[in-house]
Amino acid sequence: METGMKEIRDKARKMMDTFCKVCPICNGKFCAGQVPGMGGLGSGSSFTNNIDALVRLKFNMRLIHDVTDPDTSVTVLGKKLTLPVLAAPIGGVSFNMGGAVSEDNYIEAVINGCKAKGIIGCTGDGVPEFIHQAGFKAIKAADGHGIPFIKPWEDEEFFKKIEAAKASGTDSIGMDIDAAGLITLRKMGRPVSPKPLKKLTEIISRIGMTFILKGVMTADEAELAVEAGAAAIVVSNHGGRVLDHAPGSAEVLAGIADKVKGRITILADGGVRTGGDILKLLALGADAVMIGRPFSVAAVGGLQEGVETYIDSLMAELKQTMVLTGTATAASVDRRILFAPDR
Ligand SMILES: Cc1cc2nc3c(=O)[nH]c(=O)nc-3n(C[C@H](O)[C@H](O)[C@H](O)COP(=O)(O)O)c2cc1C
């Protein structure tokens, strides 16, 4: 690990105290059950399943080729990214990360750090209101360079937030439909819910801009997302925070890609930590990945500079892994770079 990253992580460990131990490998074991906090829900199995599914994948190493300076850029949803990475929407710094930095400073670091390095940061939503407000403000200050994700609130609360999100100047909006699993919100009298296909179709058409549906874990729902008019899906179990005993996203991604690849943009997240992990999800069919917790650690430990340093480390690792697997471009990754004992 680069020296810069070590310092950032050491600082984050102090600042996040009991909320996140910034473990050598961020795998959900220490923080199992810590929601609020940085962990996975219940036993923490859905978080650890994300990690385990990625660890199980291995690369075929190939060196007899001419790939020395691979192209890590991709174009997704009409946006050229220097790396096939978006910072996943994460909010609630005070109750999830210990509050050593403010929500505003945190999300500005993510949005601006991503913009400076040619990728995109996303913003989260929840209760209290200042979570999404901080996100919209940061996106607006970055001239619309960022994607807000809104929870599946019931009816007018949802559309009120969508209008506020649009005012940030963004050209894309997401909904983490899996946040319907956050029963804490319903208990607070702020109901979120699943959406039947008809309702989802209406929502997407009423929003009238590039729409990303986050929290798709089965091929049949990916098919429904296409039917509803979504521009992209995020294959995600919400970092293991909404449903215990869900599979890892890398376990379901190939089946989903086999069904809908080319008809909808496929993003995926959960347990991605390194450049190698990025390449594994691309090989399974993702067009780009989202990364969650490591961006939080980088932002708390080093604000914008921390985020930029982390993106640099991902870039270096991805390039290295692309060379060693003979992958010339991130825009087209062959599934045969993955080792399959039966092939
Ligand atoms: C503390 C925390 C808060 C989160 N808040 C949101 C949110 O507001 N909206 C959302 O769509 N996802 C949210 N997520 C899920 C992330 O966007 C992402 O799916 C997940 O963190 C990916 O897994 P990883 O952290 O293992 O990379 C949150 C995750 C964490 C850890």
Coordinates of N, CA, C and O in Angstrom, one line a residue, residues 26-195:
C26 N -11.1 -4.9 4.7 CA -12.4 -4.4 5.1 C -13.4 -5.5 4.7 O -13.9 -5.5 3.5
N27 N -13.7 -6.4 5.6 CA -14.5 -7.6 5.2 C -15.8 -7.8 6.0 O -16.5 -8.8 5.9
G28 N -16.1 -6.8 6.9 CA -17.4 -6.9 7.6 C -17.4 -7.8 8.8 O -18.4 -8.1 9.4
K29 N -16.2 -8.3 9.2 CA -16.2 -9.3 10.3 C -16.3 -8.5 11.7 O -17.1 -8.8 12.5
F30 N -15.4 -7.6 11.8 CA -15.3 -6.8 13.1 C -16.7 -6.1 13.3 O -17.2 -6.1 14.4
C31 N -17.2 -5.5 12.3 CA -18.4 -4.6 12.4 C -19.7 -5.3 12.2 O -20.7 -4.7 12.0
A32 N -19.7 -6.7 12.2 CA -20.9 -7.4 11.9 C -22.0 -6.9 12.8 O -21.9 -6.8 14.0
G33 N -23.2 -6.6 12.2 CA -24.3 -6.2 13.0 C -24.4 -4.7 13.3 O -25.4 -4.3 13.8
Q34 N -23.4 -4.0 13.0 CA -23.3 -2.6 13.3 C -24.0 -1.7 12.3 O -23.4 -1.1 11.4
V35 N -25.3 -1.7 12.3 CA -26.1 -0.8 11.5 C -27.1 -0.1 12.5 O -27.9 -0.8 13.1
P36 N -27.1 1.2 12.8 CA -26.1 2.2 12.3 C -24.7 1.8 12.6 O -24.4 1.0 13.5
G37 N -23.7 2.4 11.9 CA -22.3 2.0 12.0 C -21.9 1.7 10.6 O -22.6 2.0 9.6
M38 N -20.8 1.0 10.4 CA -20.3 0.7 9.1 C -20.5 -0.8 8.6 O -20.0 -1.2 7.6
G39 N -21.2 -1.5 9.5 CA -21.3 -3.0 9.3 C -22.4 -3.4 8.4 O -23.0 -2.7 7.7
G40 N -22.6 -4.8 8.4 CA -23.7 -5.4 7.7 C -24.8 -5.7 8.7 O -24.5 -5.9 9.9
L41 N -26.0 -5.8 8.2 CA -27.1 -6.1 9.1 C -27.1 -7.5 9.7 O -26.6 -8.4 9.1
G42 N -27.6 -7.6 11.0 CA -27.8 -8.9 11.6 C -26.5 -9.7 11.8 O -25.5 -9.2 12.4
S43 N -26.4 -10.8 11.2 CA -25.1 -11.6 11.3 C -24.0 -11.0 10.5 O -22.8 -11.4 10.7
G44 N -24.3 -10.1 9.6 CA -23.3 -9.5 8.8 C -23.0 -10.3 7.6 O -22.0 -10.0 6.8
S45 N -23.8 -11.4 7.4 CA -23.4 -12.4 6.3 C -23.5 -11.8 4.9 O -22.7 -12.1 4.0
S46 N -24.4 -10.8 4.7 CA -24.5 -10.3 3.3 C -23.3 -9.5 2.9 O -22.8 -9.5 1.8
F47 N -22.7 -8.8 3.9 CA -21.5 -8.0 3.7 C -20.3 -9.0 3.5 O -19.6 -8.9 2.4
T48 N -20.2 -10.0 4.3 CA -19.1 -10.9 4.1 C -19.3 -11.8 2.9 O -18.3 -12.1 2.2
N49 N -20.5 -12.0 2.5 CA -20.7 -12.8 1.2 C -20.2 -12.0 0.0 O -19.7 -12.6 -0.9
N50 N -20.3 -10.7 0.1 CA -19.8 -9.8 -1.0 C -18.3 -10.1 -1.1 O -17.7 -10.2 -2.2
I51 N -17.6 -10.0 0.1 CA -16.2 -10.2 0.1 C -15.8 -11.6 -0.4 O -14.9 -11.8 -1.3
D52 N -16.4 -12.6 0.2 CA -16.0 -14.0 -0.1 C -16.2 -14.3 -1.5 O -15.4 -15.0 -2.1
A53 N -17.3 -13.8 -2.1 CA -17.6 -14.1 -3.5 C -16.4 -13.5 -4.4 O -16.0 -14.2 -5.4
L54 N -15.9 -12.4 -4.1 CA -14.8 -11.8 -4.8 C -13.5 -12.6 -4.6 O -12.7 -12.8 -5.5
V55 N -13.3 -13.0 -3.3 CA -12.1 -13.7 -3.0 C -12.0 -15.0 -3.8 O -10.9 -15.4 -4.2
R56 N -13.2 -15.6 -3.9 CA -13.2 -17.0 -4.6 C -12.8 -16.9 -6.1 O -12.4 -17.8 -6.7
L57 N -13.0 -15.7 -6.7 CA -12.6 -15.5 -8.1 C -11.1 -15.4 -8.2 O -10.5 -14.6 -7.5
K58 N -10.5 -16.1 -9.2 CA -9.1 -16.0 -9.4 C -8.8 -15.6 -10.8 O -9.6 -15.9 -11.7
F59 N -7.6 -15.0 -11.0 CA -7.3 -14.6 -12.4 C -6.4 -15.7 -13.1 O -5.6 -16.3 -12.5
N60 N -6.6 -15.8 -14.4 CA -5.7 -16.5 -15.3 C -4.6 -15.5 -15.6 O -4.9 -14.4 -16.1
M61 N -3.3 -15.8 -15.3 CA -2.3 -14.9 -15.6 C -1.7 -15.1 -17.0 O -1.5 -16.3 -17.4
R62 N -1.6 -14.1 -17.8 CA -1.2 -14.2 -19.2 C -0.2 -13.1 -19.5 O -0.4 -11.9 -19.2
L63 N 1.0 -13.5 -20.1 CA 2.0 -12.5 -20.3 C 2.5 -12.5 -21.8 O 3.4 -11.7 -22.1
I64 N 2.0 -13.4 -22.6 CA 2.5 -13.4 -24.0 C 1.5 -12.7 -24.8 O 0.5 -13.2 -25.4
H65 N 1.7 -11.3 -24.8 CA 0.8 -10.4 -25.5 C 1.4 -9.0 -25.5 O 2.5 -8.9 -25.0
D66 N 0.8 -8.1 -26.1 CA 1.4 -6.7 -26.2 C 0.8 -5.7 -25.4 O 0.9 -4.5 -25.6
V67 N 0.1 -6.1 -24.3 CA -0.6 -5.1 -23.5 C 0.4 -4.6 -22.4 O 0.8 -5.3 -21.5
T68 N 0.8 -3.3 -22.6 CA 1.7 -2.7 -21.6 C 1.2 -1.5 -21.0 O 1.5 -1.1 -19.9
D69 N 0.3 -0.8 -21.7 CA -0.3 0.4 -21.2 C -1.8 0.4 -21.4 O -2.4 1.1 -22.3
P70 N -2.5 -0.4 -20.6 CA -3.9 -0.6 -20.8 C -4.8 0.6 -20.6 O -4.4 1.5 -19.9
D71 N -5.9 0.7 -21.3 CA -6.8 1.8 -21.2 C -7.9 1.5 -20.1 O -8.7 0.6 -20.3
T72 N -7.8 2.3 -19.1 CA -8.7 2.0 -17.9 C -10.0 2.8 -18.1 O -10.9 2.7 -17.2
S73 N -10.1 3.6 -19.1 CA -11.3 4.4 -19.2 C -12.5 3.7 -19.8 O -12.4 2.7 -20.5
V74 N -13.7 4.1 -19.4 CA -15.0 3.6 -19.9 C -15.9 4.7 -20.1 O -15.8 5.8 -19.5
T75 N -16.9 4.5 -21.0 CA -18.0 5.5 -21.1 C -19.3 4.8 -20.6 O -19.7 3.8 -21.1
V76 N -19.8 5.4 -19.5 CA -21.1 4.8 -19.0 C -22.1 6.0 -18.9 O -21.8 7.1 -18.4
L77 N -23.3 5.7 -19.3 CA -24.4 6.7 -19.2 C -24.0 8.0 -19.9 O -24.3 9.1 -19.4
G78 N -23.2 7.8 -21.0 CA -22.8 9.0 -21.7 C -21.6 9.8 -21.1 O -21.3 10.8 -21.6
K79 N -21.1 9.2 -20.0 CA -20.0 10.0 -19.3 C -18.7 9.2 -19.4 O -18.7 8.0 -19.1
K80 N -17.7 9.9 -19.8 CA -16.4 9.2 -19.9 C -15.7 9.2 -18.5 O -15.6 10.3 -17.9
L81 N -15.3 8.1 -18.0 CA -14.7 8.0 -16.7 C -13.2 7.5 -16.9 O -13.0 6.6 -17.7
T82 N -12.3 8.1 -16.2 CA -10.9 7.6 -16.3 C -10.7 6.2 -15.8 O -9.8 5.5 -16.2
L83 N -11.6 5.8 -14.9 CA -11.6 4.5 -14.3 C -13.0 4.0 -14.2 O -13.9 4.9 -14.0
P84 N -13.3 2.7 -14.3 CA -14.7 2.3 -14.3 C -15.2 2.2 -12.9 O -15.6 1.2 -12.4
V85 N -15.2 3.3 -12.2 CA -15.5 3.4 -10.8 C -16.4 4.6 -10.5 O -16.1 5.7 -11.0
L86 N -17.4 4.4 -9.6 CA -18.2 5.5 -9.1 C -18.1 5.4 -7.5 O -18.1 4.2 -7.1
A87 N -18.0 6.5 -6.8 CA -18.1 6.4 -5.3 C -19.5 6.1 -5.0 O -20.4 6.9 -5.4
A88 N -19.8 5.0 -4.3 CA -21.2 4.7 -4.0 C -21.8 5.7 -3.1 O -21.1 6.4 -2.3
P89 N -23.2 5.9 -3.1 CA -23.8 6.8 -2.2 C -23.8 6.4 -0.8 O -24.2 5.2 -0.5
I90 N -23.2 7.2 0.0 CA -23.1 6.9 1.5 C -23.4 8.1 2.3 O -22.9 9.2 2.0
G91 N -24.3 8.0 3.2 CA -24.7 9.2 4.0 C -24.7 8.9 5.5 O -24.6 7.7 5.9
G92 N -25.0 9.9 6.3 CA -25.1 9.6 7.8 C -23.8 9.5 8.5 O -23.5 8.6 9.2
V93 N -22.9 10.5 8.2 CA -21.6 10.5 8.8 C -21.6 10.5 10.4 O -20.9 9.8 11.0
S94 N -22.6 11.2 10.9 CA -22.6 11.3 12.4 C -23.0 10.0 13.0 O -22.3 9.6 14.0
F95 N -24.0 9.3 12.5 CA -24.3 8.0 13.2 C -23.7 6.8 12.6 O -23.8 5.7 13.2
N96 N -23.1 6.9 11.4 CA -22.4 5.7 10.8 C -20.9 5.7 11.0 O -20.3 4.7 11.0
M97 N -20.3 6.9 11.1 CA -18.9 7.0 11.1 C -18.3 7.7 12.3 O -17.1 7.9 12.4
G98 N -19.2 8.2 13.2 CA -18.7 8.8 14.5 C -18.7 10.3 14.4 O -18.5 11.0 15.5
G99 N -18.9 10.9 13.2 CA -19.1 12.4 13.2 C -17.9 13.2 13.4 O -18.0 14.4 13.6
A100 N -16.7 12.7 13.2 CA -15.5 13.5 13.4 C -15.4 14.5 12.2 O -14.7 15.5 12.4
V101 N -16.0 14.3 11.1 CA -16.1 15.3 10.1 C -17.6 15.6 9.8 O -18.4 14.7 10.1
S102 N -17.9 16.8 9.3 CA -19.3 17.1 9.1 C -19.8 16.4 7.8 O -19.0 16.1 7.0
E103 N -21.1 16.3 7.8 CA -21.7 15.7 6.5 C -21.3 16.5 5.3 O -21.0 16.0 4.3
D104 N -21.3 17.9 5.5 CA -20.9 18.7 4.3 C -19.5 18.5 3.9 O -19.2 18.3 2.7
N105 N -18.6 18.5 4.9 CA -17.1 18.3 4.5 C -16.9 16.9 3.9 O -16.1 16.7 3.0
Y106 N -17.6 15.9 4.4 CA -17.4 14.6 4.0 C -17.9 14.4 2.5 O -17.1 14.0 1.6
I107 N -19.1 14.9 2.2 CA -19.6 14.7 0.9 C -18.9 15.6 -0.2 O -18.7 15.2 -1.3
E108 N -18.5 16.8 0.3 CA -17.7 17.6 -0.6 C -16.4 16.9 -1.0 O -15.9 17.0 -2.2
A109 N -15.8 16.3 0.0 CA -14.5 15.5 -0.3 C -14.7 14.4 -1.4 O -13.9 14.3 -2.3
V110 N -15.8 13.7 -1.2 CA -16.1 12.6 -2.1 C -16.4 13.2 -3.5 O -15.8 12.7 -4.5
I111 N -17.3 14.1 -3.6 CA -17.7 14.7 -4.9 C -16.6 15.3 -5.6 O -16.3 15.1 -6.8
N112 N -15.8 16.2 -4.9 CA -14.7 17.0 -5.5 C -13.5 16.1 -5.8 O -12.9 16.2 -6.9
G113 N -13.2 15.1 -5.0 CA -12.1 14.2 -5.2 C -12.4 13.3 -6.5 O -11.5 13.2 -7.3
C114 N -13.6 12.9 -6.6 CA -14.0 12.1 -7.8 C -13.9 12.9 -9.0 O -13.3 12.5 -10.0
K115 N -14.4 14.2 -8.9 CA -14.4 15.0 -10.1 C -13.0 15.3 -10.5 O -12.6 15.3 -11.7
A116 N -12.1 15.6 -9.6 CA -10.7 16.0 -9.9 C -10.0 14.8 -10.6 O -9.1 15.0 -11.4
K117 N -10.4 13.6 -10.3 CA -9.7 12.4 -10.9 C -10.5 11.8 -12.1 O -10.2 10.7 -12.5
G118 N -11.6 12.5 -12.5 CA -12.2 12.0 -13.7 C -13.2 10.9 -13.5 O -13.5 10.2 -14.5
I119 N -13.7 10.7 -12.3 CA -14.8 9.7 -12.1 C -16.0 10.5 -11.5 O -16.0 11.7 -11.4
I120 N -16.9 9.7 -10.9 CA -18.2 10.3 -10.4 C -18.5 9.9 -9.0 O -18.4 8.7 -8.7
G121 N -18.8 10.8 -8.2 CA -19.3 10.5 -6.8 C -20.8 10.6 -6.7 O -21.4 11.4 -7.4
C122 N -21.3 9.7 -5.9 CA -22.8 9.7 -5.7 C -23.1 10.1 -4.3 O -22.2 10.0 -3.4
T123 N -24.3 10.6 -4.0 CA -24.7 11.0 -2.7 C -25.9 10.2 -2.2 O -26.7 9.8 -2.9
G124 N -25.9 10.1 -0.8 CA -26.9 9.3 -0.2 C -28.1 10.1 0.4 O -28.2 11.3 0.2
D125 N -29.0 9.4 1.0 CA -30.2 10.0 1.5 C -30.6 9.3 2.8 O -30.2 8.2 3.0
G126 N -31.5 9.9 3.5 CA -32.0 9.3 4.8 C -32.6 10.3 5.7 O -33.1 11.3 5.2
V127 N -32.6 9.9 6.9 CA -33.1 10.9 8.0 C -31.9 11.1 8.9 O -31.2 10.1 9.2
P128 N -31.5 12.3 9.2 CA -32.2 13.6 9.0 C -32.0 14.2 7.6 O -31.2 13.7 6.8
E129 N -32.7 15.3 7.4 CA -32.8 15.9 6.1 C -31.4 16.4 5.6 O -31.2 16.5 4.4
F130 N -30.5 16.7 6.5 CA -29.3 17.3 6.1 C -28.4 16.4 5.3 O -27.5 16.8 4.6
I131 N -28.7 15.1 5.3 CA -27.9 14.1 4.6 C -28.0 14.4 3.1 O -27.0 14.6 2.4
H132 N -29.3 14.4 2.6 CA -29.4 14.6 1.1 C -29.2 16.1 0.8 O -28.6 16.4 -0.3
Q133 N -29.5 16.9 1.7 CA -29.2 18.4 1.4 C -27.7 18.6 1.2 O -27.3 19.4 0.3
A134 N -26.9 18.0 2.1 CA -25.4 18.2 1.9 C -25.0 17.6 0.6 O -24.2 18.2 -0.1
G135 N -25.6 16.5 0.2 CA -25.2 15.9 -1.1 C -25.6 16.8 -2.3 O -24.8 17.1 -3.2
F136 N -26.8 17.4 -2.3 CA -27.3 18.2 -3.4 C -26.4 19.5 -3.4 O -26.0 19.9 -4.5
K137 N -26.0 20.0 -2.3 CA -25.2 21.2 -2.2 C -23.8 21.0 -2.8 O -23.3 21.8 -3.6
A138 N -23.3 19.8 -2.5 CA -21.9 19.5 -3.0 C -22.0 19.3 -4.5 O -21.1 19.7 -5.3
I139 N -23.0 18.6 -5.0 CA -23.2 18.4 -6.5 C -23.3 19.7 -7.2 O -22.7 20.0 -8.2
K140 N -24.1 20.6 -6.6 CA -24.4 21.9 -7.2 C -23.0 22.7 -7.3 O -22.7 23.3 -8.3
A141 N -22.3 22.7 -6.2 CA -21.0 23.4 -6.2 C -20.0 22.8 -7.2 O -19.1 23.5 -7.6
A142 N -20.2 21.5 -7.5 CA -19.3 20.9 -8.5 C -19.9 21.0 -9.9 O -19.6 20.1 -10.8
D143 N -20.8 21.9 -10.1 CA -21.5 22.1 -11.4 C -22.2 20.9 -11.9 O -22.2 20.6 -13.1
G144 N -22.9 20.2 -11.0 CA -23.7 19.1 -11.4 C -23.0 17.8 -11.5 O -23.6 16.8 -12.0
H145 N -21.7 17.8 -11.2 CA -20.9 16.6 -11.3 C -21.1 15.6 -10.2 O -20.3 15.6 -9.2
G146 N -22.1 14.8 -10.2 CA -22.4 13.9 -9.1 C -23.8 13.3 -9.3 O -24.6 13.9 -10.1
I147 N -24.0 12.2 -8.7 CA -25.4 11.5 -8.9 C -26.0 11.3 -7.5 O -25.5 10.6 -6.7
P148 N -27.2 12.0 -7.3 CA -27.9 11.8 -6.1 C -28.7 10.5 -6.1 O -29.4 10.2 -7.1
F149 N -28.7 9.8 -5.0 CA -29.6 8.6 -4.9 C -30.7 8.9 -3.8 O -30.3 9.3 -2.7
I150 N -31.9 8.7 -4.2 CA -33.0 9.0 -3.3 C -33.7 7.6 -2.9 O -33.8 6.7 -3.7
K151 N -34.1 7.6 -1.6 CA -34.7 6.4 -1.1 C -36.2 6.2 -1.6 O -36.8 7.2 -2.0
P152 N -36.7 5.0 -1.6 CA -38.0 4.8 -2.2 C -39.2 5.2 -1.3 O -40.0 4.5 -0.8
W153 N -39.2 6.5 -1.0 CA -40.2 7.1 -0.1 C -41.5 6.9 -0.7 O -41.7 6.8 -1.9
E154 N -42.6 7.0 0.1 CA -43.9 6.8 -0.5 C -44.4 8.2 -1.0 O -44.4 9.2 -0.3
D155 N -44.8 8.2 -2.2 CA -45.5 9.3 -2.9 C -44.8 10.7 -2.8 O -43.7 10.8 -3.2
E156 N -45.5 11.7 -2.3 CA -45.0 13.0 -2.5 C -43.7 13.4 -1.9 O -42.9 14.2 -2.4
E157 N -43.3 12.7 -0.8 CA -42.0 12.9 -0.2 C -40.9 12.6 -1.2 O -39.9 13.3 -1.4
F158 N -41.2 11.5 -2.0 CA -40.2 11.1 -3.0 C -40.1 12.2 -4.1 O -39.0 12.6 -4.4
F159 N -41.2 12.7 -4.6 CA -41.1 13.6 -5.7 C -40.6 15.0 -5.3 O -39.9 15.7 -6.0
K160 N -40.8 15.3 -4.0 CA -40.3 16.6 -3.5 C -38.8 16.5 -3.5 O -38.0 17.4 -3.9
K161 N -38.3 15.3 -3.0 CA -36.8 15.2 -3.0 C -36.2 15.1 -4.4 O -35.1 15.6 -4.7
I162 N -37.0 14.5 -5.3 CA -36.5 14.4 -6.7 C -36.3 15.9 -7.3 O -35.3 16.2 -8.0
E163 N -37.3 16.7 -7.0 CA -37.2 18.1 -7.6 C -36.0 18.8 -7.0 O -35.3 19.5 -7.7
A164 N -35.7 18.6 -5.7 CA -34.6 19.2 -5.1 C -33.3 18.6 -5.6 O -32.3 19.3 -5.9
A165 N -33.3 17.3 -5.9 CA -32.1 16.7 -6.5 C -31.9 17.3 -7.9 O -30.7 17.6 -8.3
K166 N -32.9 17.5 -8.7 CA -32.8 18.0 -10.1 C -32.1 19.4 -10.0 O -31.3 19.8 -10.9
A167 N -32.5 20.2 -9.0 CA -32.0 21.6 -8.9 C -30.5 21.6 -8.6 O -29.8 22.6 -8.7
S168 N -29.9 20.4 -8.3 CA -28.4 20.4 -8.1 C -27.7 20.5 -9.4 O -26.5 20.7 -9.4
G169 N -28.4 20.3 -10.5 CA -27.7 20.4 -11.8 C -27.3 19.1 -12.3 O -26.7 19.0 -13.4
T170 N -27.6 18.0 -11.6 CA -27.2 16.7 -12.1 C -28.0 16.3 -13.3 O -29.1 16.8 -13.6
D171 N -27.5 15.4 -14.1 CA -28.3 14.9 -15.3 C -28.8 13.5 -15.1 O -29.4 12.9 -15.9
S172 N -28.5 12.9 -13.9 CA -28.9 11.5 -13.6 C -29.4 11.4 -12.1 O -28.8 12.1 -11.3
I173 N -30.3 10.5 -11.9 CA -30.8 10.3 -10.6 C -31.0 8.9 -10.3 O -31.4 8.1 -11.2
G174 N -30.6 8.4 -9.1 CA -30.8 7.0 -8.8 C -31.8 6.8 -7.6 O -32.1 7.8 -6.9
M175 N -32.3 5.6 -7.5 CA -33.1 5.3 -6.4 C -32.6 3.9 -5.8 O -32.5 3.0 -6.6
D176 N -32.3 3.9 -4.5 CA -31.9 2.6 -3.9 C -33.1 1.9 -3.4 O -33.5 2.0 -2.2
I177 N -33.8 1.2 -4.3 CA -35.1 0.6 -4.0 C -34.9 -0.4 -2.9 O -35.9 -0.6 -2.1
D178 N -33.7 -0.9 -2.7 CA -33.5 -1.9 -1.6 C -33.6 -1.3 -0.2 O -33.7 -1.9 0.8
A179 N -33.5 0.1 -0.1 CA -33.7 0.8 1.1 C -35.1 0.6 1.7 O -35.3 0.9 2.9
A180 N -36.0 0.0 0.9 CA -37.3 -0.4 1.5 C -37.1 -1.4 2.6 O -38.0 -1.6 3.4
G181 N -35.9 -2.0 2.7 CA -35.5 -2.9 3.8 C -35.1 -2.2 5.1 O -34.9 -2.8 6.1
L182 N -35.0 -0.9 5.0 CA -34.5 -0.1 6.2 C -35.7 0.2 7.1 O -36.4 1.2 7.0
I183 N -36.1 -0.8 7.9 CA -37.3 -0.7 8.7 C -37.2 0.4 9.7 O -38.2 1.0 10.2
T184 N -36.0 0.9 10.0 CA -35.8 2.0 11.0 C -36.5 3.2 10.4 O -37.1 4.0 11.2
L185 N -36.5 3.4 9.1 CA -37.2 4.6 8.6 C -38.7 4.5 8.8 O -39.3 5.5 9.1
R186 N -39.3 3.4 8.6 CA -40.7 3.2 8.8 C -41.0 3.5 10.3 O -42.0 4.1 10.6
K187 N -40.2 2.9 11.2 CA -40.4 3.2 12.6 C -40.4 4.6 13.0 O -41.0 5.1 13.9
M188 N -39.6 5.4 12.2 CA -39.5 6.9 12.5 C -40.7 7.6 11.8 O -40.7 8.8 11.8
G189 N -41.6 6.8 11.3 CA -42.8 7.4 10.6 C -42.5 8.0 9.2 O -43.2 8.9 8.7
R190 N -41.4 7.5 8.6 CA -41.0 7.9 7.3 C -41.0 6.7 6.4 O -39.9 6.2 6.1
P191 N -42.1 6.3 5.9 CA -42.2 5.0 5.2 C -41.5 5.0 3.8 O -41.6 5.9 3.0
V192 N -40.8 3.9 3.6 CA -40.2 3.6 2.3 C -40.8 2.2 2.0 O -41.2 1.5 2.9
S193 N -40.9 1.9 0.7 CA -41.5 0.7 0.3 C -41.1 0.2 -1.0 O -40.6 0.9 -1.9
P194 N -41.3 -1.2 -1.3 CA -41.0 -1.7 -2.6 C -42.0 -1.0 -3.6 O -43.0 -0.5 -3.2
K195 N -41.7 -1.1 -4.9 CA -42.6 -0.5 -5.9 C -43.0 -1.6 -6.9 O -42.1 -2.2 -7.5

